[in-house]
CSV table of C-alpha atoms and ligand atoms in Angstrom, one decimal:
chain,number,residue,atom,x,y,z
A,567,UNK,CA,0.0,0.0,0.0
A,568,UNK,CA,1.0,3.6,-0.2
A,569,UNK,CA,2.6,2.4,-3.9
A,570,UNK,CA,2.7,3.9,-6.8
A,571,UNK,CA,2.7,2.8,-10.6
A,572,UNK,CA,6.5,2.2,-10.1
A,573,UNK,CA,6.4,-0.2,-6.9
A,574,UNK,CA,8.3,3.1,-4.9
A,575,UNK,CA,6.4,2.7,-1.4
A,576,UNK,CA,5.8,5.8,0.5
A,577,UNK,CA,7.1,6.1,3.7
A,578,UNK,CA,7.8,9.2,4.7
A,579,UNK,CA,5.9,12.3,4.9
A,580,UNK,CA,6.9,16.0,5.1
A,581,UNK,CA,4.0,17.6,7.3
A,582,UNK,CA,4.0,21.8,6.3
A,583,UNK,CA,2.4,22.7,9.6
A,584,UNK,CA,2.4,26.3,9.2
A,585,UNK,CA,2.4,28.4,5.9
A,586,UNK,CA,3.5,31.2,8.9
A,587,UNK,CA,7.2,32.0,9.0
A,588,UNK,CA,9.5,34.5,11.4
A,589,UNK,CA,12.2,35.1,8.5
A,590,UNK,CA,11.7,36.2,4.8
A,591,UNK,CA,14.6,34.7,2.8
A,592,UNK,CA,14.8,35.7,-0.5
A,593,UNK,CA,15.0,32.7,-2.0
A,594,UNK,CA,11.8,31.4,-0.5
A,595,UNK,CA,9.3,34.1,-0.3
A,596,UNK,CA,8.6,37.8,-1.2
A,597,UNK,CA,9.2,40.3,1.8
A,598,UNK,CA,6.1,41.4,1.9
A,599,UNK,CA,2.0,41.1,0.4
A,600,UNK,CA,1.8,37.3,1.1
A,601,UNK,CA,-1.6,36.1,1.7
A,602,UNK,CA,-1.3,33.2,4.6
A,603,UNK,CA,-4.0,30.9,4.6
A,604,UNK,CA,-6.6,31.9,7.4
A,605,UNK,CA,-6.8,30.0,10.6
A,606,UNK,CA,-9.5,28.1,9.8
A,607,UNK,CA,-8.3,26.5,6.4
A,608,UNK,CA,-5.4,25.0,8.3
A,609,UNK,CA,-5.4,21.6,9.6
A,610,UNK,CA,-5.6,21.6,13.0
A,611,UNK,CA,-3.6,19.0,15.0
A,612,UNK,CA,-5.8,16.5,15.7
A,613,UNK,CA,-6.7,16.0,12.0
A,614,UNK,CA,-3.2,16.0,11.1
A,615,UNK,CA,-2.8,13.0,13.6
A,616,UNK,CA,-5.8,11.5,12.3
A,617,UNK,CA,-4.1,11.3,9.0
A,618,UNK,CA,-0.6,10.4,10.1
A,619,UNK,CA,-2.3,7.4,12.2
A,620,UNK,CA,-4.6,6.1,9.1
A,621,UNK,CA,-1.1,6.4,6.5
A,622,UNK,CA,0.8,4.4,9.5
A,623,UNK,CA,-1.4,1.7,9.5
A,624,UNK,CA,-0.4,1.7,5.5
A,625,UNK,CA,3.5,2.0,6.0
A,626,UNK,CA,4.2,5.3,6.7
A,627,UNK,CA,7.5,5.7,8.7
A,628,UNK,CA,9.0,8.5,8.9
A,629,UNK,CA,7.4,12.3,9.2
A,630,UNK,CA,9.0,15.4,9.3
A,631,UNK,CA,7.4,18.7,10.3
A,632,UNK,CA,8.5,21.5,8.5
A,633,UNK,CA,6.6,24.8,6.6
A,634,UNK,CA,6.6,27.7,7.1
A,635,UNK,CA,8.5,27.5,9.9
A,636,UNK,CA,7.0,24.8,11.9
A,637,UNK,CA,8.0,25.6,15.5
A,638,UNK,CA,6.2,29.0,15.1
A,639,UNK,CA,2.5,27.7,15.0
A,640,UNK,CA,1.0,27.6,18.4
A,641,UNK,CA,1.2,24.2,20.3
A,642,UNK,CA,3.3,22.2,18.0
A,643,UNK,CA,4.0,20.4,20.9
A,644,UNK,CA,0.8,18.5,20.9
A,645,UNK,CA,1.4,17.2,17.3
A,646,UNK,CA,5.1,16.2,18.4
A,647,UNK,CA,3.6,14.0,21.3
A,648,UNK,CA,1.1,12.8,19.2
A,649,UNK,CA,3.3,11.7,16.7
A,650,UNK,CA,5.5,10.0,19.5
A,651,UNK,CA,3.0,7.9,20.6
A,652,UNK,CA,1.8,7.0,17.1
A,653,UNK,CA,5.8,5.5,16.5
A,654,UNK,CA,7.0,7.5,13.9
A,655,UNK,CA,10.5,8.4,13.4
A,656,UNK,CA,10.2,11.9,14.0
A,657,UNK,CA,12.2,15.0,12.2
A,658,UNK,CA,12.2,18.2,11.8
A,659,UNK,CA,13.4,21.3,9.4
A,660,UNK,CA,13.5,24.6,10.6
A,661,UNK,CA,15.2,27.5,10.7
A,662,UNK,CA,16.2,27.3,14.5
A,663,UNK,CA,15.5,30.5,15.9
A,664,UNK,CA,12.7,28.8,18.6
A,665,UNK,CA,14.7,25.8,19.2
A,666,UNK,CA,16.2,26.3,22.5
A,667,UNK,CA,13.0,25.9,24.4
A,668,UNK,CA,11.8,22.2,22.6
A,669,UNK,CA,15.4,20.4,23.2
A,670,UNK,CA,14.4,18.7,26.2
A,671,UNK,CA,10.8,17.7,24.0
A,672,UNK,CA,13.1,16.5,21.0
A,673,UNK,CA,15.6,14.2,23.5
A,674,UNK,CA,12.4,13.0,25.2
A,675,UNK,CA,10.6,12.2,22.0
A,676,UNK,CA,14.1,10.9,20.7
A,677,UNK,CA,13.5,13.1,17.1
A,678,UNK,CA,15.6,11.6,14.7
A,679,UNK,CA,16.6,14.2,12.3
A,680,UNK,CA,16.8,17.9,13.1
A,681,UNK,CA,18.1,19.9,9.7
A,682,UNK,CA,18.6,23.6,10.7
A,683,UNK,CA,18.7,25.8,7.9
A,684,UNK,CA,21.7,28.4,7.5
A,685,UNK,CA,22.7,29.6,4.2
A,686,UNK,CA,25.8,31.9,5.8
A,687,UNK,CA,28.2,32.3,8.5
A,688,UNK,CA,28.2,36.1,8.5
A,689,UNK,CA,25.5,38.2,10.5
A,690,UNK,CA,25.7,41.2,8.5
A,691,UNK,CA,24.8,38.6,5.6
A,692,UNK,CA,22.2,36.4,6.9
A,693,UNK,CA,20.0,39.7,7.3
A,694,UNK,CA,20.5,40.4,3.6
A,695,UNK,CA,19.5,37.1,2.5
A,696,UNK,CA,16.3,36.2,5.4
A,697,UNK,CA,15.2,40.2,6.1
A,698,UNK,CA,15.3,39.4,9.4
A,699,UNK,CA,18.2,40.1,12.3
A,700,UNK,CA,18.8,36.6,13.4
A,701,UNK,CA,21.5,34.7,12.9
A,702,UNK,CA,23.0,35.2,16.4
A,703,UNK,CA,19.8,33.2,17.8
A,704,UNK,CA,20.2,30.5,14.8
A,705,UNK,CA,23.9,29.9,15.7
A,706,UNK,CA,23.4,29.7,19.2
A,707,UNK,CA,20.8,27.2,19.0
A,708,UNK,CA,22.4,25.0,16.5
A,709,UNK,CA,25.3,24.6,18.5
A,710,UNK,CA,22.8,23.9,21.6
A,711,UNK,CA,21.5,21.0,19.8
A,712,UNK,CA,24.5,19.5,19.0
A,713,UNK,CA,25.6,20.0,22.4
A,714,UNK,CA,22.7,18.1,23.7
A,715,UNK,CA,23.4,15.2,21.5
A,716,UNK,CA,20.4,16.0,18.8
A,717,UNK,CA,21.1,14.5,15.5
A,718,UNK,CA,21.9,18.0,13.3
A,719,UNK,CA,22.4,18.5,9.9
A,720,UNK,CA,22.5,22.2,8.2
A,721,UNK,CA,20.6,22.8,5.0
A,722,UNK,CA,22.6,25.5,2.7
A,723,UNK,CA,20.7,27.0,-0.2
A,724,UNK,CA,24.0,27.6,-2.4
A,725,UNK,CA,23.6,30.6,-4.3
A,726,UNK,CA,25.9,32.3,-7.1
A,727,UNK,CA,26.8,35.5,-5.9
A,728,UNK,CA,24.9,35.6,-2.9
A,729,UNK,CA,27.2,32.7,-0.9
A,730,UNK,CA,29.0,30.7,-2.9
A,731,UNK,CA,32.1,32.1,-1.3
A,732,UNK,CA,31.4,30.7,1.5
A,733,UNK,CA,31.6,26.8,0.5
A,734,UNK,CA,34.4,26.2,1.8
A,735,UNK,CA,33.7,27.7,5.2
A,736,UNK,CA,30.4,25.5,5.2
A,737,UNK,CA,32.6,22.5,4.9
A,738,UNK,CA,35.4,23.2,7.2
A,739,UNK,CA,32.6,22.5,9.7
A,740,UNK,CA,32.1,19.0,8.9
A,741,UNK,CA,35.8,19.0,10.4
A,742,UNK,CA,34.7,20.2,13.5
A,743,UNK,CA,31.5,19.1,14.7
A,744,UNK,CA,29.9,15.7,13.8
A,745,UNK,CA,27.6,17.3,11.9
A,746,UNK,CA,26.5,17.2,7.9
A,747,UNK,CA,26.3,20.1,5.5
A,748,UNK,CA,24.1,19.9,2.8
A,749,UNK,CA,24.2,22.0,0.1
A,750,UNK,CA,20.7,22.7,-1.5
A,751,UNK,CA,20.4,23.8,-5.8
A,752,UNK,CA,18.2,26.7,-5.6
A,753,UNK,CA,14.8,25.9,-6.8
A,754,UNK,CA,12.1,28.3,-8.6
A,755,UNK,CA,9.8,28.2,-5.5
A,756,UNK,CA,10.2,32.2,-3.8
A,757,UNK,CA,6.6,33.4,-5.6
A,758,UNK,CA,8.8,35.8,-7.7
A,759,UNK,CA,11.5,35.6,-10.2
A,760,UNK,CA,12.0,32.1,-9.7
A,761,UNK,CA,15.8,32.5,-8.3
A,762,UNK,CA,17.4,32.6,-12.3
A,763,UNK,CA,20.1,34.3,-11.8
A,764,UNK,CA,21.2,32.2,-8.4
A,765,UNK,CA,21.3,28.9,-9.5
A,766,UNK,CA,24.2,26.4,-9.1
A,767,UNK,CA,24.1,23.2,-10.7
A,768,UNK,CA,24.6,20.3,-8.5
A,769,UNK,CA,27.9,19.4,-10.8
A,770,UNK,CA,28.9,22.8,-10.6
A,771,UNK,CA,29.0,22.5,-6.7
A,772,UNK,CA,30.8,19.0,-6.7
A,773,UNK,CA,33.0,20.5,-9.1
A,774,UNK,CA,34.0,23.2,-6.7
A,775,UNK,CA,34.4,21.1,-3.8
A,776,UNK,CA,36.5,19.0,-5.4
A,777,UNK,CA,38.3,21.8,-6.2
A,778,UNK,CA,39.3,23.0,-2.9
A,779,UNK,CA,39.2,19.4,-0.7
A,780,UNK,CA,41.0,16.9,-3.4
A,781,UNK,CA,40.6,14.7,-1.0
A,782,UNK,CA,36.9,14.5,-1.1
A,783,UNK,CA,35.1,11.0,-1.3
A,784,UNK,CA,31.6,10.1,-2.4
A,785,UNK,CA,30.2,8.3,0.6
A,786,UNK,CA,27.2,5.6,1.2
A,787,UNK,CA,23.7,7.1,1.5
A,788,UNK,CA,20.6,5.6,2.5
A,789,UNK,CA,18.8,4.5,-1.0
A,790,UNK,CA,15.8,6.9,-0.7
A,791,UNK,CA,17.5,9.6,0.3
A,792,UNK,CA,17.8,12.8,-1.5
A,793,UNK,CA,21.0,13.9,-1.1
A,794,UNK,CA,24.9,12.9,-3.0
A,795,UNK,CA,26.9,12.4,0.2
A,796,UNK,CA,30.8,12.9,0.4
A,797,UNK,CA,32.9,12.8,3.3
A,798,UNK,CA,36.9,14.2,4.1
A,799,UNK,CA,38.8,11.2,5.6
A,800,UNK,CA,39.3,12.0,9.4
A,801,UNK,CA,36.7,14.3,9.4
A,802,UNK,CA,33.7,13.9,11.9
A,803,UNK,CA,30.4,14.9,10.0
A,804,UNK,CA,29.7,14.8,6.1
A,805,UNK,CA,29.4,16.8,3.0
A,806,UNK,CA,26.0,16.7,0.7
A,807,UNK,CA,24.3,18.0,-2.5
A,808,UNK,CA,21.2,18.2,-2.7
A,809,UNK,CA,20.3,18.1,-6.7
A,810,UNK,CA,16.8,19.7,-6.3
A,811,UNK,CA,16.4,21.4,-9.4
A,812,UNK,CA,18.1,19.1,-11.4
A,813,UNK,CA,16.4,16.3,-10.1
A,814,UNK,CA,18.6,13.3,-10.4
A,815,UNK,CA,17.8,11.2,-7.6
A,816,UNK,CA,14.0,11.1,-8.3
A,817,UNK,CA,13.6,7.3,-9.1
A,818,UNK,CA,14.0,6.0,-5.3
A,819,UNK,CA,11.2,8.4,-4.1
A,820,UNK,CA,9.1,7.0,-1.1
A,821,UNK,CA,7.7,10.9,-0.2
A,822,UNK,CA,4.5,12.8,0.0
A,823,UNK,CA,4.2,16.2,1.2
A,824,UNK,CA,0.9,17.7,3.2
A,825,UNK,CA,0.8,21.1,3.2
A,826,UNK,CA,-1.2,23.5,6.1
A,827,UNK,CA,-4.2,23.2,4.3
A,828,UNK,CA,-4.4,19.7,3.9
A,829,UNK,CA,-3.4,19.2,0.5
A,830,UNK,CA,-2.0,15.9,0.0
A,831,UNK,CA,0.6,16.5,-2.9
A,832,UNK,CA,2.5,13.3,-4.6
A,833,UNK,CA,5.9,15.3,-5.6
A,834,UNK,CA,7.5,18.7,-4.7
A,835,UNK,CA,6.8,19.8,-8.6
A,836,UNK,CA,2.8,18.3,-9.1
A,837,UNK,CA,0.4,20.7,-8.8
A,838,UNK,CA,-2.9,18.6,-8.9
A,839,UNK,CA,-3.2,17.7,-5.1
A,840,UNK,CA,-5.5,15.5,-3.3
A,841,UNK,CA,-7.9,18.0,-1.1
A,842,UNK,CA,-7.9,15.7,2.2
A,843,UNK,CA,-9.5,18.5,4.6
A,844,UNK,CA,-12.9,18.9,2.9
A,845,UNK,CA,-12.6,14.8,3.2
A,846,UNK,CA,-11.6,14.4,7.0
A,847,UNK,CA,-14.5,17.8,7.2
A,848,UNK,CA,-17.1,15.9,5.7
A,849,UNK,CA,-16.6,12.9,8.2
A,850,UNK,CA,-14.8,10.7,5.8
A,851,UNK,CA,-13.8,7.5,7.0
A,852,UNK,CA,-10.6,5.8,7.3
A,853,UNK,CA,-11.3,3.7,3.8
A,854,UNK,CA,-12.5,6.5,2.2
A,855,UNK,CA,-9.3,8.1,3.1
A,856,UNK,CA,-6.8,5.4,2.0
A,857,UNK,CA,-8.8,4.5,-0.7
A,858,UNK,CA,-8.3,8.0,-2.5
A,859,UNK,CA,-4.8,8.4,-1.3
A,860,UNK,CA,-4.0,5.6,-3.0
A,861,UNK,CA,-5.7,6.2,-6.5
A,862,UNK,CA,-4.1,9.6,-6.2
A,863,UNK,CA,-0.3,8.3,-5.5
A,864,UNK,CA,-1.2,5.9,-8.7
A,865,UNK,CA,-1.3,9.1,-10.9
A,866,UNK,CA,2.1,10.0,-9.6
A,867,UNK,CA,4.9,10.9,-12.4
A,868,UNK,CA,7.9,9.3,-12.8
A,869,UNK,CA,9.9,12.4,-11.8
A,870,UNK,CA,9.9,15.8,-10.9
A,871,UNK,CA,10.6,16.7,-14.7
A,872,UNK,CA,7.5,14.9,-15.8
A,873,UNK,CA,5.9,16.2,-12.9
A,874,UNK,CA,6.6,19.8,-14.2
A,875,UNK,CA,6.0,18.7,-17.9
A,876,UNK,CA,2.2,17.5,-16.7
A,877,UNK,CA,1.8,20.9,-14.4
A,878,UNK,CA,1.8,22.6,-17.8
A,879,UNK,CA,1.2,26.4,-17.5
A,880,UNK,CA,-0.4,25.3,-14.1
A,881,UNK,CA,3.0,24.9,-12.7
A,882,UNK,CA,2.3,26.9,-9.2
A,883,UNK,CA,6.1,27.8,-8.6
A,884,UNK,CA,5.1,29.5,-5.5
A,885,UNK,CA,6.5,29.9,-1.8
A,886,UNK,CA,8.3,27.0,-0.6
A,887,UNK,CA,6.6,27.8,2.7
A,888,UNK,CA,3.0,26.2,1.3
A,889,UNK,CA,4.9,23.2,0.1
A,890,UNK,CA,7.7,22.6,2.8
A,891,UNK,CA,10.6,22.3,1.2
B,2277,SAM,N1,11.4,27.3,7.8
B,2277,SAM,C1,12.0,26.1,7.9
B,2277,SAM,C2,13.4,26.2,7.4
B,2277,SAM,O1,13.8,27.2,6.7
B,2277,SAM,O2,14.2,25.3,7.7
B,2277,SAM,C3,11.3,25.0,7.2
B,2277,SAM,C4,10.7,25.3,5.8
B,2277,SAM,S1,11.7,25.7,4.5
B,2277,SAM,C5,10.6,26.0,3.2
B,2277,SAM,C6,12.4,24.1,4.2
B,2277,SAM,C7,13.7,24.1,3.4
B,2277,SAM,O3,13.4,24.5,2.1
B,2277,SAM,C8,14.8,25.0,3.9
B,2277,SAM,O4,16.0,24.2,4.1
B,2277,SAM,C9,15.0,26.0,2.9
B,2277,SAM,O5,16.3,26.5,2.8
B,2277,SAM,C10,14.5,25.3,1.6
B,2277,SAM,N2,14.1,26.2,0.6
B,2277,SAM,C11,13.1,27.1,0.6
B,2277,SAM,N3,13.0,27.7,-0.6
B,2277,SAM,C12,13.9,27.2,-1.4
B,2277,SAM,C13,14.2,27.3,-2.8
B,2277,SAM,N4,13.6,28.2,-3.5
B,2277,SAM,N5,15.2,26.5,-3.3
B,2277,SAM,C14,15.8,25.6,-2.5
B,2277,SAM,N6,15.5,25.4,-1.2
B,2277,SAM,C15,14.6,26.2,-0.7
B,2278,SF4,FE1,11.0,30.8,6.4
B,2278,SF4,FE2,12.2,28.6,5.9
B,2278,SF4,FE3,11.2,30.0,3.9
B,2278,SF4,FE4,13.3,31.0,5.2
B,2278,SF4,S1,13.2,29.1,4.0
B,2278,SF4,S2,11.4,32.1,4.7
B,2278,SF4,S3,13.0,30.2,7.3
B,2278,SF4,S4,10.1,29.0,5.5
């Protein structure tokens, strides 16, 4: 169950909790005249545990809150709880500012994953690219994380011009901490120019790496996972590309994405979702519910390139923050 038209099984689900968000990066969304979804269109906990429960019984593994940022709706705690109890392997992706206050939730909970996002090491920068005075909070609270033994990675949106100087600083840390540095393509998703003039090729930022750490090696990664992984002999954490524009490790896929308003969605790039609000709203039951998830993950593409072919003109290209990243 939970398959599609190419036997990929979906386990793992990236829950957008919020569309909400206490930065602005560039990259992601405009810095102002963004129309959040009102209150009451967003799925409120206990439905979003309703649906994590019924896709559990079907195979679901793995969840992992994100958004908007997800530690800035009210209450998130509830969900995390909920999604304790329920077994799931719980992560998260956020931008860090809130974290202090839910590290003693995530080592009770045991959360799996925690990727903190942080796409420069300079302050003055950080506020040109997120709009928003910060990155003190962001460091400090990474660092507090890995301190208390959470499993960190950072997320690094590599951009030409913007921080591409700054690769190499990025993975000097992997030296340092036990920690792994990803760096992200940018993708078309900031509900404005589409991030054109940004972009970095995946190649282009092996290329460079290779450039400046010959000694680079392409390392074992987990089958479904998203990422090219490399590692420095002797050093602690790991380097990783994340080819999400070009789209090259789309054939292992096992995800589906939910985002605040309950729109089930069977690839980052589809645009035809399945509406499950207006179904939990009308008192659907938990067949009805599997049943149409699964006739909807049947229609899934092949890859995010014929995803985007079949979006047509339809293509939403919008905020990240509505699809999570
Ligand atoms: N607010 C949280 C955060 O930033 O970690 C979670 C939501 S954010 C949309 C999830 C991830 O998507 C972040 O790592 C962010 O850098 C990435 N992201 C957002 N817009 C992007 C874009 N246009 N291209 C590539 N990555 C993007
Ligand atoms: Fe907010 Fe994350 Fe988007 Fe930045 S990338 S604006 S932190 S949702």
């Amino acid at each position: 169950m939970l398959s599609d038209r190419f036997q990929r099984k979906h386990t793992y689900l990236r829950l957008a909790v919020t569309d909400r968000c206490n930065l602005r990066c560039r990259y992601c969304m405009p810095a102002e005249g963004i129309n959040f979804a009102p209150r009451q269109e967003l799925l409120t906990y206990e439905e979003m545990l309703r649906l994590t429960g019924v896709l559990k019984r079907y195979g679901l593994k793995k969840v992992r809150l994100t958004g908007g940022e997800p530690l800035a709706r009210r209450g998130v705690e509830t969900l995390l709880r909920g999604l304790a109890t329920q077994g799931l392997s719980i992560h998260l992706t956020t931008n860090a500012i809130l974290l202090q206050p839910f590290i003693g939730l995530f080592q009770d909970i045991h959360v799996a994953g925690l990727n903190i996002s942080l796409d420069t090491l300079q302050p003055e920068r950080f506020k040109t690219i997120t709009r928003r005075d910060e990155f003190s909070a962001t460091w400090k609270n990474l660092l507090a994380a890995l301190e208390a033994g959470l499993p960190v990675k950072i997320n690094c949106v590599f951009m030409r011009g913007v921080n591409d100087d700054e690769l190499v600083d990025f993975a000097r840390l992997t030296q340092h901490y036990p920690i792994d540095v990803r760096f992200i393509e940018a993708m078309p998703f900031n509900a404005g120019d589409g991030n054109q003039d940004v972009y970095i090729s995946a190649a282009d930022i092996h290329a460079r790496l290779l450039a400046a750490l010959p000694n680079l090696k392409s390392a074992e990664t987990n089958f479904h996972s998203a990422t090219d992984r490399y590692t420095v002999p002797d050093w602690p954490g790991g380097i990783g590309i994340i080819p999400a524009y070009s789209r090259s490790r789309c054939g292992s896929c096992n995800r589906i994405r939910l985002t605040p308003q309950g729109e089930l969605l069977n690839c980052l790039y589809a645009t035809d979702g399945l509406q499950l609000r207006s179904i939990l709203r009308a008192g659907g039951s938990d067949e009805d519910l599997i049943h149409l998830i699964n006739e909807y993950l049947g229609t899934k593409a092949i890859n995010g390139h014929e995803a985007e072919r079949l979006a047509g003109l339809n293509g939403r290209f919008a905020s990240m923050t509505t699809i999570g990243g």
